[in-house]
Amino acid sequence: MNFEIAPNSSVIKANWYDAKLYCFALIIDGKVGWRLPTKEEFNHICKSDHDFVKDDYWSSTEVYTDYAWVQGFGFGNGGQYPGGKTFNNSVRAIRSLS
């Protein structure tokens, strides 16, 4: 993985639109460039050691105009599903490392 995951302390609940704005404006320890993980990046995160708490998290990957992929952690098998963009889900940003 060539990205950094924001700490759990930065997690908020928001709709998809506000989640994208939150990540864009996020500054942690002087670091900028945060964004929502893609659906594919969540696949890598799920296969690695992570400290995501049990909840559903927004990805940046859109499904349809009003839906984006959501990554579930800790509920049954977890997995990914399309979620309505106006619903509130957890937001945990990542930042690409160059």
JSON list of C-alpha atoms in Angstrom, two decimals:
[
{"chain": "A", "resi": 1, "resn": "MET", "atom": "CA", "xyz": [0.00, 0.00, 0.00]},
{"chain": "A", "resi": 2, "resn": "ASN", "atom": "CA", "xyz": [1.39, 3.35, -0.86]},
{"chain": "A", "resi": 3, "resn": "PHE", "atom": "CA", "xyz": [-1.05, 5.38, 1.17]},
{"chain": "A", "resi": 4, "resn": "GLU", "atom": "CA", "xyz": [-1.39, 6.50, 4.77]},
{"chain": "A", "resi": 5, "resn": "ILE", "atom": "CA", "xyz": [-4.60, 5.96, 6.73]},
{"chain": "A", "resi": 6, "resn": "ALA", "atom": "CA", "xyz": [-5.81, 8.78, 8.96]},
{"chain": "A", "resi": 7, "resn": "PRO", "atom": "CA", "xyz": [-6.06, 7.90, 12.67]},
{"chain": "A", "resi": 8, "resn": "ASN", "atom": "CA", "xyz": [-9.31, 6.66, 14.22]},
{"chain": "A", "resi": 9, "resn": "SER", "atom": "CA", "xyz": [-9.54, 9.96, 16.10]},
{"chain": "A", "resi": 10, "resn": "SER", "atom": "CA", "xyz": [-10.31, 11.70, 12.78]},
{"chain": "A", "resi": 11, "resn": "VAL", "atom": "CA", "xyz": [-13.38, 9.54, 11.99]},
{"chain": "A", "resi": 12, "resn": "ILE", "atom": "CA", "xyz": [-16.70, 11.36, 11.59]},
{"chain": "A", "resi": 13, "resn": "LYS", "atom": "CA", "xyz": [-20.19, 10.40, 10.38]},
{"chain": "A", "resi": 14, "resn": "ALA", "atom": "CA", "xyz": [-21.42, 12.21, 7.28]},
{"chain": "A", "resi": 15, "resn": "ASN", "atom": "CA", "xyz": [-23.21, 11.83, 4.01]},
{"chain": "A", "resi": 16, "resn": "TRP", "atom": "CA", "xyz": [-21.04, 11.12, 0.96]},
{"chain": "A", "resi": 17, "resn": "TYR", "atom": "CA", "xyz": [-20.95, 14.72, -0.25]},
{"chain": "A", "resi": 18, "resn": "ASP", "atom": "CA", "xyz": [-19.87, 16.11, 3.13]},
{"chain": "A", "resi": 19, "resn": "ALA", "atom": "CA", "xyz": [-17.43, 13.21, 3.52]},
{"chain": "A", "resi": 20, "resn": "LYS", "atom": "CA", "xyz": [-15.58, 14.27, 0.38]},
{"chain": "A", "resi": 21, "resn": "LEU", "atom": "CA", "xyz": [-15.44, 17.91, 1.55]},
{"chain": "A", "resi": 22, "resn": "TYR", "atom": "CA", "xyz": [-14.26, 16.85, 5.02]},
{"chain": "A", "resi": 23, "resn": "CYS", "atom": "CA", "xyz": [-11.38, 14.82, 3.59]},
{"chain": "A", "resi": 24, "resn": "PHE", "atom": "CA", "xyz": [-10.38, 17.62, 1.22]},
{"chain": "A", "resi": 25, "resn": "ALA", "atom": "CA", "xyz": [-10.18, 20.13, 4.10]},
{"chain": "A", "resi": 26, "resn": "LEU", "atom": "CA", "xyz": [-8.54, 17.72, 6.57]},
{"chain": "A", "resi": 27, "resn": "ILE", "atom": "CA", "xyz": [-5.11, 18.61, 7.95]},
{"chain": "A", "resi": 28, "resn": "ILE", "atom": "CA", "xyz": [-3.41, 16.13, 10.31]},
{"chain": "A", "resi": 29, "resn": "ASP", "atom": "CA", "xyz": [0.03, 16.94, 11.73]},
{"chain": "A", "resi": 30, "resn": "GLY", "atom": "CA", "xyz": [0.49, 19.48, 8.94]},
{"chain": "A", "resi": 31, "resn": "LYS", "atom": "CA", "xyz": [-0.30, 16.86, 6.26]},
{"chain": "A", "resi": 32, "resn": "VAL", "atom": "CA", "xyz": [-2.83, 17.66, 3.54]},
{"chain": "A", "resi": 33, "resn": "GLY", "atom": "CA", "xyz": [-4.07, 15.74, 0.51]},
{"chain": "A", "resi": 34, "resn": "TRP", "atom": "CA", "xyz": [-6.51, 13.48, 2.36]},
{"chain": "A", "resi": 35, "resn": "ARG", "atom": "CA", "xyz": [-9.34, 11.79, 0.44]},
{"chain": "A", "resi": 36, "resn": "LEU", "atom": "CA", "xyz": [-11.83, 8.95, 0.63]},
{"chain": "A", "resi": 37, "resn": "PRO", "atom": "CA", "xyz": [-10.38, 5.52, -0.21]},
{"chain": "A", "resi": 38, "resn": "THR", "atom": "CA", "xyz": [-11.47, 3.90, -3.45]},
{"chain": "A", "resi": 39, "resn": "LYS", "atom": "CA", "xyz": [-13.34, 0.61, -3.46]},
{"chain": "A", "resi": 40, "resn": "GLU", "atom": "CA", "xyz": [-10.12, -1.10, -4.60]},
{"chain": "A", "resi": 41, "resn": "GLU", "atom": "CA", "xyz": [-8.05, 0.51, -1.84]},
{"chain": "A", "resi": 42, "resn": "PHE", "atom": "CA", "xyz": [-10.52, -0.85, 0.70]},
{"chain": "A", "resi": 43, "resn": "ASN", "atom": "CA", "xyz": [-9.85, -4.33, -0.75]},
{"chain": "A", "resi": 44, "resn": "HIS", "atom": "CA", "xyz": [-6.15, -3.85, 0.16]},
{"chain": "A", "resi": 45, "resn": "ILE", "atom": "CA", "xyz": [-6.96, -2.42, 3.58]},
{"chain": "A", "resi": 46, "resn": "CYS", "atom": "CA", "xyz": [-9.19, -5.41, 4.41]},
{"chain": "A", "resi": 47, "resn": "LYS", "atom": "CA", "xyz": [-6.34, -7.82, 3.60]},
{"chain": "A", "resi": 48, "resn": "SER", "atom": "CA", "xyz": [-3.88, -5.97, 5.84]},
{"chain": "A", "resi": 49, "resn": "ASP", "atom": "CA", "xyz": [-3.60, -5.21, 9.53]},
{"chain": "A", "resi": 50, "resn": "HIS", "atom": "CA", "xyz": [-5.93, -2.32, 10.24]},
{"chain": "A", "resi": 51, "resn": "ASP", "atom": "CA", "xyz": [-7.64, -0.69, 13.19]},
{"chain": "A", "resi": 52, "resn": "PHE", "atom": "CA", "xyz": [-10.98, 0.18, 11.63]},
{"chain": "A", "resi": 53, "resn": "VAL", "atom": "CA", "xyz": [-13.78, -0.02, 14.19]},
{"chain": "A", "resi": 54, "resn": "LYS", "atom": "CA", "xyz": [-17.00, -1.91, 13.43]},
{"chain": "A", "resi": 55, "resn": "ASP", "atom": "CA", "xyz": [-18.97, 0.33, 11.11]},
{"chain": "A", "resi": 56, "resn": "ASP", "atom": "CA", "xyz": [-19.69, 1.16, 7.49]},
{"chain": "A", "resi": 57, "resn": "TYR", "atom": "CA", "xyz": [-17.32, 3.56, 5.71]},
{"chain": "A", "resi": 58, "resn": "TRP", "atom": "CA", "xyz": [-17.69, 5.63, 2.55]},
{"chain": "A", "resi": 59, "resn": "SER", "atom": "CA", "xyz": [-15.48, 4.99, -0.44]},
{"chain": "A", "resi": 60, "resn": "SER", "atom": "CA", "xyz": [-14.94, 7.50, -3.23]},
{"chain": "A", "resi": 61, "resn": "THR", "atom": "CA", "xyz": [-16.09, 5.03, -5.89]},
{"chain": "A", "resi": 62, "resn": "GLU", "atom": "CA", "xyz": [-19.49, 5.92, -7.30]},
{"chain": "A", "resi": 63, "resn": "VAL", "atom": "CA", "xyz": [-21.97, 3.25, -8.37]},
{"chain": "A", "resi": 64, "resn": "TYR", "atom": "CA", "xyz": [-24.74, 5.41, -9.83]},
{"chain": "A", "resi": 65, "resn": "THR", "atom": "CA", "xyz": [-25.58, 9.09, -9.65]},
{"chain": "A", "resi": 66, "resn": "ASP", "atom": "CA", "xyz": [-27.05, 8.74, -6.15]},
{"chain": "A", "resi": 67, "resn": "TYR", "atom": "CA", "xyz": [-24.98, 5.79, -4.85]},
{"chain": "A", "resi": 68, "resn": "ALA", "atom": "CA", "xyz": [-21.37, 5.12, -3.87]},
{"chain": "A", "resi": 69, "resn": "TRP", "atom": "CA", "xyz": [-19.65, 1.98, -2.57]},
{"chain": "A", "resi": 70, "resn": "VAL", "atom": "CA", "xyz": [-19.62, 1.47, 1.19]},
{"chain": "A", "resi": 71, "resn": "GLN", "atom": "CA", "xyz": [-17.14, -0.79, 2.98]},
{"chain": "A", "resi": 72, "resn": "GLY", "atom": "CA", "xyz": [-18.45, -2.67, 5.99]},
{"chain": "A", "resi": 73, "resn": "PHE", "atom": "CA", "xyz": [-16.11, -3.72, 8.80]},
{"chain": "A", "resi": 74, "resn": "GLY", "atom": "CA", "xyz": [-16.91, -6.20, 11.54]},
{"chain": "A", "resi": 75, "resn": "PHE", "atom": "CA", "xyz": [-20.52, -7.10, 10.79]},
{"chain": "A", "resi": 76, "resn": "GLY", "atom": "CA", "xyz": [-20.71, -10.68, 9.63]},
{"chain": "A", "resi": 77, "resn": "ASN", "atom": "CA", "xyz": [-18.49, -10.92, 6.57]},
{"chain": "A", "resi": 78, "resn": "GLY", "atom": "CA", "xyz": [-18.39, -7.16, 6.13]},
{"chain": "A", "resi": 79, "resn": "GLY", "atom": "CA", "xyz": [-18.03, -6.55, 2.45]},
{"chain": "A", "resi": 80, "resn": "GLN", "atom": "CA", "xyz": [-18.94, -3.80, 0.06]},
{"chain": "A", "resi": 81, "resn": "TYR", "atom": "CA", "xyz": [-22.36, -2.61, -1.03]},
{"chain": "A", "resi": 82, "resn": "PRO", "atom": "CA", "xyz": [-23.88, 0.41, -2.78]},
{"chain": "A", "resi": 83, "resn": "GLY", "atom": "CA", "xyz": [-25.10, 3.06, -0.34]},
{"chain": "A", "resi": 84, "resn": "GLY", "atom": "CA", "xyz": [-27.29, 6.09, -0.94]},
{"chain": "A", "resi": 85, "resn": "LYS", "atom": "CA", "xyz": [-25.09, 9.20, -0.92]},
{"chain": "A", "resi": 86, "resn": "THR", "atom": "CA", "xyz": [-27.46, 11.11, 1.39]},
{"chain": "A", "resi": 87, "resn": "PHE", "atom": "CA", "xyz": [-27.15, 8.54, 4.21]},
{"chain": "A", "resi": 88, "resn": "ASN", "atom": "CA", "xyz": [-24.61, 9.02, 7.01]},
{"chain": "A", "resi": 89, "resn": "ASN", "atom": "CA", "xyz": [-21.72, 6.56, 7.20]},
{"chain": "A", "resi": 90, "resn": "SER", "atom": "CA", "xyz": [-18.31, 6.74, 8.83]},
{"chain": "A", "resi": 91, "resn": "VAL", "atom": "CA", "xyz": [-15.55, 8.66, 7.10]},
{"chain": "A", "resi": 92, "resn": "ARG", "atom": "CA", "xyz": [-11.88, 7.73, 7.39]},
{"chain": "A", "resi": 93, "resn": "ALA", "atom": "CA", "xyz": [-9.51, 9.43, 5.02]},
{"chain": "A", "resi": 94, "resn": "ILE", "atom": "CA", "xyz": [-6.37, 8.20, 3.34]},
{"chain": "A", "resi": 95, "resn": "ARG", "atom": "CA", "xyz": [-3.47, 10.10, 1.77]},
{"chain": "A", "resi": 96, "resn": "SER", "atom": "CA", "xyz": [-1.32, 8.93, -1.12]},
{"chain": "A", "resi": 97, "resn": "LEU", "atom": "CA", "xyz": [2.40, 8.69, -0.37]},
{"chain": "A", "resi": 98, "resn": "SER", "atom": "CA", "xyz": [4.75, 9.90, -3.06]}
]
